[in-house]
Short mmCIF file of C-alpha atoms and ligand atoms in Angstrom, two decimals:
data_model
loop_
_atom_site.label_atom_id
_atom_site.label_comp_id
_atom_site.label_asym_id
_atom_site.label_seq_id
_atom_site.Cartn_x
_atom_site.Cartn_y
_atom_site.Cartn_z
CA UNK A 1 70.22 194.86 74.88
CA UNK A 2 67.83 195.46 72.00
CA UNK A 3 68.39 198.33 69.62
CA UNK A 4 65.49 199.51 67.48
CA UNK A 5 64.88 202.31 65.03
CA UNK A 6 61.76 204.37 65.53
CA UNK A 7 60.24 207.39 63.80
CA UNK A 8 57.90 208.89 66.42
CA UNK A 9 58.45 212.61 66.84
CA UNK A 10 60.30 213.33 70.09
CA UNK A 11 57.51 215.34 71.68
CA UNK A 12 55.15 212.36 71.48
CA UNK A 13 57.66 209.75 72.50
CA UNK A 14 56.87 208.02 75.77
CA UNK A 15 60.16 206.91 77.23
CA UNK A 16 61.86 206.68 80.61
CA UNK A 17 64.75 208.73 79.29
CA UNK A 18 65.27 210.78 76.14
CA UNK A 19 68.95 211.34 75.30
CA UNK A 20 69.87 214.49 73.39
CA UNK A 21 73.36 215.68 72.40
CA UNK A 22 74.73 219.18 72.64
CA UNK A 23 77.99 220.82 71.60
CA UNK A 24 79.84 224.07 71.95
CA UNK A 25 79.59 225.96 68.64
CA UNK A 26 82.10 228.63 69.58
CA UNK A 27 84.75 228.79 66.84
CA UNK A 28 87.03 231.20 68.71
CA UNK A 29 90.49 229.77 69.39
CA UNK A 30 90.75 231.65 72.69
CA UNK A 31 91.09 229.43 75.73
CA UNK A 32 88.54 231.21 77.92
CA UNK A 33 85.93 231.80 75.22
CA UNK A 34 82.41 231.45 76.63
CA UNK A 35 80.83 228.27 75.26
CA UNK A 36 78.00 228.69 72.80
CA UNK A 37 76.04 225.63 73.79
CA UNK A 38 73.62 224.35 71.20
CA UNK A 39 71.56 221.21 70.78
CA UNK A 40 72.50 218.87 67.96
CA UNK A 41 68.90 218.35 66.94
CA UNK A 42 66.50 220.50 64.98
CA UNK A 43 63.55 219.09 67.00
CA UNK A 44 61.51 222.12 68.09
CA UNK A 45 59.81 220.40 71.02
CA UNK A 46 63.14 219.39 72.52
CA UNK A 47 64.69 222.79 71.88
CA UNK A 48 61.86 224.45 73.77
CA UNK A 49 62.03 222.00 76.64
CA UNK A 50 65.72 222.67 77.29
CA UNK A 51 65.91 226.29 76.15
CA UNK A 52 66.08 227.79 79.63
CA UNK A 53 68.77 225.40 80.84
CA UNK A 54 71.01 226.17 77.91
CA UNK A 55 70.57 229.87 78.63
CA UNK A 56 71.46 229.41 82.31
CA UNK A 57 75.10 228.57 81.60
CA UNK A 58 75.15 225.61 84.00
CA UNK A 59 75.73 223.16 81.16
CA UNK A 60 78.87 223.75 79.06
CA UNK A 61 78.50 220.76 76.69
CA UNK A 62 81.99 219.53 77.56
CA UNK A 63 82.73 216.04 76.28
CA UNK A 64 80.72 213.51 78.32
CA UNK A 65 79.22 216.20 80.56
CA UNK A 66 75.65 215.29 81.51
CA UNK A 67 72.61 217.18 82.76
CA UNK A 68 69.33 215.51 83.71
CA UNK A 69 65.92 217.16 83.48
CA UNK A 70 62.89 215.51 85.04
CA UNK A 71 59.47 215.86 83.42
CA UNK A 72 60.69 218.09 80.56
CA UNK A 73 58.00 220.54 79.57
CA UNK A 74 55.97 219.72 76.50
CA UNK A 75 57.49 216.27 76.07
CA UNK A 76 56.02 212.90 76.95
CA UNK A 77 59.42 211.57 78.06
CA UNK A 78 59.76 211.13 81.83
CA UNK A 79 63.32 212.50 81.76
CA UNK A 80 65.67 214.20 79.34
CA UNK A 81 69.42 213.71 79.49
CA UNK A 82 71.69 216.23 77.84
CA UNK A 83 75.10 214.82 76.87
CA UNK A 84 77.95 217.09 75.79
CA UNK A 85 80.18 216.30 72.83
CA UNK A 86 82.64 219.14 73.36
CA UNK A 87 83.51 221.79 70.80
CA UNK A 88 81.82 221.12 67.48
CA UNK A 89 84.90 222.06 65.45
CA UNK A 90 86.65 219.04 66.99
CA UNK A 91 83.76 216.68 67.75
CA UNK A 92 83.72 213.46 65.74
CA UNK A 93 81.94 210.18 65.47
CA UNK A 94 84.27 208.91 68.20
CA UNK A 95 82.98 211.53 70.64
CA UNK A 96 79.45 210.48 69.76
CA UNK A 97 80.30 206.81 70.50
CA UNK A 98 81.56 207.84 73.92
CA UNK A 99 78.63 210.20 74.47
CA UNK A 100 76.17 207.38 73.86
CA UNK A 101 78.15 205.17 76.24
CA UNK A 102 78.01 207.94 78.84
CA UNK A 103 74.22 208.05 78.54
CA UNK A 104 73.91 204.28 78.93
CA UNK A 105 76.18 204.22 81.98
CA UNK A 106 74.27 207.16 83.41
CA UNK A 107 70.99 205.25 83.07
CA UNK A 108 72.22 201.84 84.24
CA UNK A 109 72.60 202.43 88.00
CA UNK A 110 69.39 204.50 88.08
CA UNK A 111 67.14 201.54 87.27
CA UNK A 112 66.26 202.93 83.88
CA UNK A 113 65.92 200.01 81.48
CA UNK A 114 64.49 201.61 78.33
CA UNK A 115 65.70 204.80 76.75
CA UNK A 116 65.48 206.70 73.49
CA UNK A 117 68.23 208.47 71.61
CA UNK A 118 67.88 211.46 69.34
CA UNK A 119 70.93 211.20 67.07
CA UNK A 120 72.82 214.30 65.94
CA UNK A 121 72.78 214.94 62.20
CA UNK A 122 76.42 216.05 62.01
CA UNK A 123 78.37 212.89 61.22
CA UNK A 124 76.74 211.01 58.31
CA UNK A 125 73.93 208.50 58.69
CA UNK A 126 75.59 205.05 58.59
CA UNK A 127 78.53 206.19 60.75
CA UNK A 128 76.20 207.77 63.28
CA UNK A 129 74.06 204.68 63.79
CA UNK A 130 77.09 202.41 63.88
CA UNK A 131 78.68 204.57 66.58
CA UNK A 132 75.45 204.60 68.57
CA UNK A 133 75.18 200.80 68.49
CA UNK A 134 78.84 200.30 69.44
CA UNK A 135 78.77 202.91 72.16
CA UNK A 136 75.59 201.53 73.72
CA UNK A 137 76.59 197.85 73.63
CA UNK A 138 80.10 198.43 74.95
CA UNK A 139 78.76 200.64 77.76
CA UNK A 140 76.24 198.03 78.88
CA UNK A 141 79.01 195.59 79.91
CA UNK A 142 80.10 195.29 83.54
CA UNK A 143 82.50 192.69 84.90
CA UNK A 144 80.32 191.72 87.85
CA UNK A 145 79.55 188.11 86.85
CA UNK A 146 80.80 186.70 90.15
CA UNK A 147 79.13 189.19 92.47
CA UNK A 148 76.19 187.60 94.21
CA UNK A 149 74.89 191.08 95.05
CA UNK A 150 74.83 192.13 91.40
CA UNK A 151 71.64 193.86 90.47
CA UNK A 152 71.49 192.42 86.99
CA UNK A 153 70.99 195.94 85.83
CA UNK A 154 71.08 196.12 82.13
CA UNK A 155 69.52 198.37 79.56
CA UNK A 156 66.98 196.24 77.75
CA UNK A 157 65.83 198.59 74.99
CA UNK A 158 67.43 201.49 73.17
CA UNK A 159 65.13 203.19 70.66
CA UNK A 160 66.93 205.37 68.17
CA UNK A 161 65.08 208.00 66.21
CA UNK A 162 65.39 207.84 62.42
CA UNK A 163 63.71 209.63 59.53
CA UNK A 164 62.24 207.43 56.81
CA UNK A 165 64.78 208.82 54.34
CA UNK A 166 67.68 207.69 56.52
CA UNK A 167 66.27 204.33 57.55
CA UNK A 168 68.18 202.13 55.09
CA UNK A 169 71.60 203.60 55.81
CA UNK A 170 70.78 203.61 59.52
CA UNK A 171 69.94 199.91 59.47
CA UNK A 172 73.27 199.09 57.82
CA UNK A 173 75.16 201.17 60.40
CA UNK A 174 73.22 199.64 63.25
CA UNK A 175 74.00 196.12 62.04
CA UNK A 176 77.75 196.78 61.76
CA UNK A 177 77.87 198.51 65.12
CA UNK A 178 75.94 195.69 66.79
CA UNK A 179 78.23 192.99 65.37
CA UNK A 180 81.41 194.83 66.33
CA UNK A 181 80.16 195.99 69.74
CA UNK A 182 79.02 192.48 70.65
CA UNK A 183 82.35 191.05 69.47
CA UNK A 184 84.20 193.50 71.72
CA UNK A 185 82.04 192.48 74.68
CA UNK A 186 82.61 188.81 73.84
CA UNK A 187 86.36 189.40 74.10
CA UNK A 188 85.83 191.20 77.40
CA UNK A 189 83.80 188.32 78.81
CA UNK A 190 86.63 185.88 77.96
CA UNK A 191 89.30 188.16 79.42
CA UNK A 192 87.31 188.73 82.60
CA UNK A 193 87.38 185.05 83.55
CA UNK A 194 90.06 184.22 86.11
CA UNK A 195 92.83 181.72 85.43
CA UNK A 196 91.02 178.83 87.13
CA UNK A 197 87.98 179.34 84.93
CA UNK A 198 89.74 180.10 81.67
CA UNK A 199 92.47 177.55 81.13
CA UNK A 200 93.91 177.07 77.64
CA UNK A 201 91.55 174.13 77.15
CA UNK A 202 88.54 176.23 78.18
CA UNK A 203 89.59 179.06 75.86
CA UNK A 204 89.75 176.48 73.07
CA UNK A 205 86.27 175.31 74.02
CA UNK A 206 84.96 178.89 73.83
CA UNK A 207 86.49 179.31 70.38
CA UNK A 208 84.89 176.05 69.21
CA UNK A 209 81.47 177.11 70.52
CA UNK A 210 81.78 180.50 68.85
CA UNK A 211 82.89 178.90 65.57
CA UNK A 212 79.95 176.51 65.61
CA UNK A 213 77.50 179.36 66.24
CA UNK A 214 78.89 181.52 63.43
CA UNK A 215 79.80 178.77 60.93
CA UNK A 216 83.58 179.10 61.01
CA UNK A 217 86.00 176.21 60.72
CA UNK A 218 87.82 175.70 63.99
CA UNK A 219 90.35 173.19 65.25
CA UNK A 220 91.84 173.07 68.72
CA UNK A 221 95.06 171.10 69.12
CA UNK A 222 96.86 169.99 72.27
CA UNK A 223 100.47 169.23 73.25
CA UNK A 224 100.87 166.39 70.74
CA UNK A 225 100.31 168.71 67.82
CA UNK A 226 102.87 171.15 69.22
CA UNK A 227 105.42 168.34 69.27
CA UNK A 228 104.42 167.16 65.80
CA UNK A 229 104.86 170.68 64.40
CA UNK A 230 108.10 171.11 66.36
CA UNK A 231 106.79 174.21 68.09
CA UNK A 232 109.66 174.26 70.57
CA UNK A 233 109.15 177.90 71.54
CA UNK A 234 105.43 177.56 72.26
CA UNK A 235 105.95 174.26 74.11
CA UNK A 236 108.72 175.70 76.28
CA UNK A 237 106.14 178.01 77.90
CA UNK A 238 103.47 175.32 78.21
CA UNK A 239 105.76 172.63 79.65
CA UNK A 240 105.79 174.01 83.18
CA UNK A 241 102.05 173.79 83.69
CA UNK A 242 99.75 170.89 84.51
CA UNK A 243 97.25 172.52 82.16
CA UNK A 244 97.80 171.41 78.57
CA UNK A 245 98.31 174.14 75.93
CA UNK A 246 95.78 174.82 73.19
CA UNK A 247 96.63 175.78 69.64
CA UNK A 248 93.43 177.31 68.31
CA UNK A 249 93.04 177.61 64.54
CA UNK A 250 89.94 179.33 63.14
CA UNK A 251 89.31 179.76 59.42
CA UNK A 252 86.95 182.06 57.58
CA UNK A 253 86.83 181.40 53.84
CA UNK A 254 83.99 182.88 51.80
CA UNK A 255 83.06 180.71 48.81
CA UNK A 256 84.34 183.16 46.19
CA UNK A 257 87.32 184.52 48.12
CA UNK A 258 90.17 185.87 46.00
CA UNK A 259 93.36 183.75 46.08
CA UNK A 260 95.14 186.57 47.87
CA UNK A 261 95.68 188.14 50.24
CA UNK A 262 95.19 185.58 53.00
CA UNK A 263 95.14 187.39 56.32
CA UNK A 264 96.64 185.74 59.41
CA UNK A 265 95.47 186.91 62.85
CA UNK A 266 97.68 185.65 65.68
CA UNK A 267 96.92 186.20 69.38
CA UNK A 268 98.86 185.68 72.62
CA UNK A 269 96.68 183.49 74.80
CA UNK A 270 98.56 183.18 78.11
CA UNK A 271 95.64 182.35 80.40
CA UNK A 272 97.81 183.12 83.41
CA UNK A 273 101.30 184.57 83.50
CA UNK A 274 103.13 183.97 86.78
CA UNK A 275 106.40 184.74 85.02
CA UNK A 276 107.47 181.09 85.34
CA UNK A 277 110.80 180.45 87.08
CA UNK A 278 111.52 184.19 86.58
CA UNK A 279 108.55 184.60 88.92
CA UNK A 280 106.67 187.90 89.02
CA UNK A 281 106.25 189.73 92.36
CA UNK A 282 102.95 189.06 94.19
CA UNK A 283 101.71 192.66 93.85
CA UNK A 284 99.23 192.82 90.97
CA UNK A 285 99.96 189.28 89.85
CA UNK A 286 96.21 188.53 89.94
CA UNK A 287 95.89 190.84 86.92
CA UNK A 288 97.87 188.40 84.82
CA UNK A 289 94.66 186.57 83.97
CA UNK A 290 94.33 189.16 81.25
CA UNK A 291 97.46 187.98 79.51
CA UNK A 292 95.21 186.24 76.99
CA UNK A 293 93.60 189.51 75.89
CA UNK A 294 95.34 189.41 72.50
CA UNK A 295 94.07 185.88 71.91
CA UNK A 296 90.57 186.86 73.03
CA UNK A 297 90.70 189.80 70.62
CA UNK A 298 91.44 187.43 67.74
CA UNK A 299 88.63 185.02 68.66
CA UNK A 300 86.26 187.98 68.93
CA UNK A 301 87.49 189.51 65.66
CA UNK A 302 86.85 186.17 63.90
CA UNK A 303 83.31 186.26 65.33
CA UNK A 304 82.68 189.70 63.84
CA UNK A 305 84.31 188.71 60.53
CA UNK A 306 82.03 185.67 60.28
CA UNK A 307 79.05 188.01 60.56
CA UNK A 308 80.25 190.91 58.41
CA UNK A 309 81.52 188.54 55.70
CA UNK A 310 84.34 190.51 54.07
CA UNK A 311 85.53 189.20 50.71
CA UNK A 312 88.85 187.80 51.89
CA UNK A 313 90.17 184.62 53.54
CA UNK A 314 91.17 184.98 57.19
CA UNK A 315 93.00 182.52 59.45
CA UNK A 316 92.90 183.16 63.21
CA UNK A 317 95.46 181.49 65.46
CA UNK A 318 95.62 181.67 69.23
CA UNK A 319 98.55 180.21 71.16
CA UNK A 320 97.09 179.43 74.57
CA UNK A 321 99.18 178.26 77.52
CA UNK A 322 99.69 178.88 81.21
CA UNK A 323 103.11 180.22 82.27
CA UNK A 324 103.91 178.43 85.53
CA UNK A 325 106.95 177.61 87.63
CA UNK A 326 107.34 173.92 88.42
CA UNK A 327 109.81 171.04 88.30
CA UNK A 328 108.98 170.72 84.61
CA UNK A 329 109.23 174.42 83.83
CA UNK A 330 111.88 175.84 81.54
CA UNK A 331 114.76 177.62 83.22
CA UNK A 332 116.63 180.81 82.41
CA UNK A 333 119.45 179.86 80.11
CA UNK A 334 117.56 177.02 78.44
CA UNK A 335 117.86 176.84 74.67
CA UNK A 336 114.72 176.20 72.65
CA UNK A 337 114.35 175.48 68.95
CA UNK A 338 111.38 177.27 67.39
CA UNK A 339 109.25 175.76 64.64
CA UNK A 340 111.17 177.89 62.12
CA UNK A 341 114.40 176.16 63.20
CA UNK A 342 115.83 179.25 64.94
CA UNK A 343 117.48 178.63 68.30
CA UNK A 344 116.44 180.81 71.23
CA UNK A 345 118.27 181.39 74.50
CA UNK A 346 115.62 181.97 77.16
CA UNK A 347 117.10 184.65 79.39
CA UNK A 348 113.88 185.39 81.23
CA UNK A 349 110.95 182.97 81.39
CA UNK A 350 108.62 185.93 81.94
CA UNK A 351 109.20 187.04 78.35
CA UNK A 352 106.96 184.14 77.31
CA UNK A 353 104.53 185.93 75.01
CA UNK A 354 107.10 186.35 72.27
CA UNK A 355 107.96 182.64 72.55
CA UNK A 356 104.42 181.43 71.91
CA UNK A 357 103.88 184.05 69.18
CA UNK A 358 107.11 183.07 67.42
CA UNK A 359 105.60 179.69 66.59
CA UNK A 360 102.09 181.09 66.06
CA UNK A 361 103.29 183.62 63.48
CA UNK A 362 105.46 181.07 61.69
CA UNK A 363 102.60 178.56 61.61
CA UNK A 364 100.20 181.16 60.18
CA UNK A 365 102.62 181.61 57.26
CA UNK A 366 102.80 177.85 56.79
CA UNK A 367 99.01 177.75 56.61
CA UNK A 368 99.17 180.26 53.77
CA UNK A 369 98.85 183.66 55.43
CA UNK A 370 100.34 186.34 53.17
CA UNK A 371 99.75 189.22 55.61
CA UNK A 372 99.94 189.03 59.39
CA UNK A 373 98.62 190.91 62.37
CA UNK A 374 99.24 189.91 65.96
CA UNK A 375 97.89 191.23 69.24
CA UNK A 376 99.50 190.64 72.61
CA UNK A 377 99.79 191.98 76.13
CA UNK A 378 103.47 191.70 75.43
CA UNK A 379 105.49 194.18 77.47
CA UNK A 380 105.32 196.42 80.51
CA UNK A 381 107.70 198.63 78.52
CA UNK A 382 104.97 199.74 76.11
CA UNK A 383 103.16 201.30 79.08
CA UNK A 384 106.35 203.18 80.01
CA UNK A 385 106.67 204.44 76.43
CA UNK A 386 103.06 205.39 75.69
CA UNK A 387 101.18 205.50 78.98
CA UNK A 388 97.60 204.30 79.07
CA UNK A 389 96.30 206.40 76.19
CA UNK A 390 97.80 204.83 73.08
CA UNK A 391 98.56 201.17 72.51
CA UNK A 392 101.70 200.31 70.54
CA UNK A 393 101.71 199.34 66.87
CA UNK A 394 104.78 198.10 65.01
CA UNK A 395 105.12 197.09 61.39
CA UNK A 396 107.75 195.92 58.89
CA UNK A 397 105.62 197.13 55.98
CA UNK A 398 104.25 200.62 55.37
CA UNK A 399 101.35 199.39 53.25
CA UNK A 400 100.17 196.90 55.88
CA UNK A 401 100.49 199.69 58.44
CA UNK A 402 98.49 202.03 56.17
CA UNK A 403 95.65 199.51 56.09
CA UNK A 404 95.73 199.46 59.87
CA UNK A 405 95.86 203.25 60.17
CA UNK A 406 92.89 203.54 57.81
CA UNK A 407 90.96 201.16 60.06
CA UNK A 408 91.68 203.37 63.07
CA UNK A 409 89.63 206.16 61.47
CA UNK A 410 86.61 203.88 61.77
CA UNK A 411 87.44 202.04 64.99
CA UNK A 412 88.39 205.20 66.89
CA UNK A 413 90.98 203.26 68.89
CA UNK A 414 94.29 204.92 69.67
CA UNK A 415 97.52 203.25 68.55
CA UNK A 416 100.91 204.90 68.17
CA UNK A 417 103.53 203.53 65.79
CA UNK A 418 106.86 202.56 67.35
CA UNK A 419 109.95 201.39 65.49
CA UNK A 420 111.11 197.92 64.43
CA UNK A 421 114.35 198.52 62.54
CA UNK A 422 117.60 196.67 61.88
CA UNK A 423 119.54 199.01 64.17
CA UNK A 424 117.81 197.38 67.16
CA UNK A 425 118.81 193.86 66.10
CA UNK A 426 121.88 193.84 68.39
CA UNK A 427 119.56 193.89 71.39
CA UNK A 428 118.36 190.33 70.84
CA UNK A 429 121.70 188.80 69.80
CA UNK A 430 122.75 185.82 71.91
CA UNK A 431 126.27 184.54 72.26
CA UNK A 432 125.23 180.89 72.19
CA UNK A 433 122.00 180.81 70.17
CA UNK A 434 120.52 182.64 67.16
CA UNK A 435 118.61 185.05 69.38
CA UNK A 436 117.67 185.61 73.02
CA UNK A 437 114.22 186.38 74.36
CA UNK A 438 115.03 189.65 76.15
CA UNK A 439 116.91 192.79 75.14
CA UNK A 440 120.54 193.27 76.19
CA UNK A 441 119.45 196.49 77.94
CA UNK A 442 116.19 197.62 79.55
CA UNK A 443 115.84 200.40 76.99
CA UNK A 444 113.27 200.12 74.21
CA UNK A 445 111.72 196.98 75.70
CA UNK A 446 108.60 197.08 73.52
CA UNK A 447 110.71 197.37 70.36
CA UNK A 448 113.04 194.59 71.53
CA UNK A 449 110.01 192.29 71.83
CA UNK A 450 108.82 193.35 68.36
CA UNK A 451 112.34 192.68 66.99
CA UNK A 452 112.12 189.18 68.41
CA UNK A 453 108.78 188.56 66.67
CA UNK A 454 110.13 189.96 63.40
CA UNK A 455 112.58 187.05 63.27
CA UNK A 456 109.64 184.74 62.65
CA UNK A 457 107.69 186.76 60.08
CA UNK A 458 110.68 187.53 57.82
CA UNK A 459 109.45 189.65 54.94
CA UNK A 460 105.76 188.84 55.29
CA UNK A 461 103.90 192.15 55.71
CA UNK A 462 103.12 192.24 59.41
CA UNK A 463 101.48 194.48 62.00
CA UNK A 464 102.17 193.88 65.70
CA UNK A 465 99.91 195.31 68.40
CA UNK A 466 101.23 195.58 71.96
CA UNK A 467 98.10 196.13 74.05
CA UNK A 468 99.57 195.48 77.52
CA UNK A 469 98.77 198.95 78.85
CA UNK A 470 95.19 199.21 77.57
CA UNK A 471 93.70 195.73 77.72
CA UNK A 472 92.70 196.26 81.36
CA UNK A 473 91.17 199.48 82.67
CA UNK A 474 91.98 200.10 86.34
CA UNK A 475 89.30 202.77 86.65
CA UNK A 476 86.00 203.24 84.89
CA UNK A 477 85.42 206.01 82.39
CA UNK A 478 82.05 207.69 81.84
CA UNK A 479 81.45 205.48 78.77
CA UNK A 480 83.07 202.17 79.78
CA UNK A 481 83.34 200.03 82.91
CA UNK A 482 86.64 199.21 84.57
CA UNK A 483 88.12 195.80 83.85
CA UNK A 484 88.76 194.21 80.46
CA UNK A 485 88.50 196.80 77.69
CA UNK A 486 88.34 194.61 74.58
CA UNK A 487 90.85 196.95 72.94
CA UNK A 488 92.05 196.02 69.42
CA UNK A 489 88.99 193.97 68.43
CA UNK A 490 87.47 196.84 66.44
CA UNK A 491 90.76 197.82 64.79
CA UNK A 492 91.64 194.25 63.79
CA UNK A 493 88.21 193.83 62.18
CA UNK A 494 88.73 197.09 60.26
CA UNK A 495 92.22 196.00 59.15
CA UNK A 496 90.66 192.91 57.60
CA UNK A 497 87.83 194.91 56.01
CA UNK A 498 90.29 197.42 54.64
CA UNK A 499 91.99 194.65 52.57
CA UNK A 500 88.65 193.32 51.37
CA UNK A 501 87.67 196.83 50.25
CA UNK A 502 90.96 197.51 48.44
CA UNK A 503 90.70 196.25 44.85
CA UNK A 504 94.42 196.73 44.28
CA UNK A 505 95.25 194.37 47.17
CA UNK A 506 93.12 191.51 45.82
CA UNK A 507 94.40 188.80 43.47
N1 BES B 601 102.46 189.65 80.27
C1 BES B 601 103.64 190.39 80.48
C2 BES B 601 103.52 191.84 80.01
C3 BES B 601 102.54 192.67 80.78
C4 BES B 601 102.96 193.47 81.81
C5 BES B 601 101.21 192.70 80.42
C6 BES B 601 102.05 194.26 82.49
C7 BES B 601 100.32 193.47 81.11
C8 BES B 601 100.75 194.25 82.13
C9 BES B 601 104.81 189.78 79.71
O1 BES B 601 104.75 188.41 79.55
C10 BES B 601 106.04 190.09 80.49
O2 BES B 601 106.12 189.70 81.61
N2 BES B 601 106.97 190.81 79.88
C11 BES B 601 108.17 191.20 80.54
C12 BES B 601 109.29 191.07 79.56
C13 BES B 601 110.65 191.25 80.17
C14 BES B 601 110.97 190.08 81.07
C15 BES B 601 111.67 191.34 79.05
C16 BES B 601 108.03 192.65 81.00
O3 BES B 601 107.42 193.44 80.27
O4 BES B 601 108.48 192.96 82.07
ZN1 ZN B 602 105.53 187.30 81.20
ZN1 ZN B 603 102.82 187.57 79.49
#
């Protein structure tokens, strides 16, 4: 998909589809207030072309509502698509991102390949163009790679109107949005691959290719390195599979980086999670190819970081393994010694994500990370707690969490903070080892997993993202296809940028 800025007045613009946004300007708090639908463009030609429709009341400008006009009067565009952004008192840049996505996904199945967007002037120039780029790129992705009947439908050109005065800021926004949107789609393409086509070794290969393309340092280690580093927790998951594990280490270090902070990004890369000897039921097990979504998010975030070049050193680590039952697999009750030296009683081999992350987080600290973030499809329990609207975020440090929360204002992703506190420590106490890998009770499962991880970060400021409920979309939304969502990529990138932008955090 190509995105270009253009300055031709809308009336003269020859395009297959002109996209225009509208909102409800009614400020009344009453529930049944009649919407006051208005276009979010001052363009006279467009206002005239759609005037009668707005007056008819058939279009309420609800969020992601669409209305198509063919051969709009007085315009050279073949079609005009109205997209609603909801009530203007509440509408934000995040509604615009979705609105743009809605327009792209409206056009895609209708064999429209080129379209033009008339941006609203309500949200600030750079933010607006960034949101447009992100929304368009993310919406263009479909997980139909293996369908021989796929139509290869894709939007090839999106022209976005800009005034000469806004062009510079628009270009900057467009660049950021393109980098981040493409990174998110890169994560989605990795997650979409099934277990037989995305083994730990293949994921390592993808990281190496990406690193070469974007000039990052990258090393991929196999089983020997795990033994050398005494990564007993990581290895215990990998040992049951014929596929060797991959420890992926990516480094971004700008020439004049400050000595601190050094940010460590750690991802769960279970390329298939059968549960191991604690085997999962057959229903939905095919979905467990997405158990490397946290790892994919980290590889993709490193890709965006390499392009956006924040002024801070970043180390990305992905612990990739396949969780399989076999004669070599670990058994419930086995005791494993993590790289940190802590002993772990493995109660359930299906709680494998925390085992690989235990060593990944500890290793990131050994490599010099002063601040940590991890992403993992870690627990079913987080879906019970938060549903499929918010992902879970946990932190042992309010400042590190603040950096993350600040990033959410830009990324627009939804995360809800859940507790990690000493009072939960009893849940992971084992009678024969330092800790056990499941909670004593079923309650608070997402926190129990976070408590387990906390054992390996100690006092290092740390943010943990449990994305199990949002990494895979079971149904499409108007602005995004079903399948891998690429959730967390944007927020991780913003977390990193938030440190680089904070003078007081730099040393
Ligand atoms: N990969 C799963 C978590 C998961 C569940 C991700 C559903 C996506 C959708 C994880 O490895 C797992 O199996 N966790 C167990 C932990 C339990 C045994 C303590 C779970 O959540 O049931
Ligand atoms: Zn599992
Ligand atoms: Zn898992």
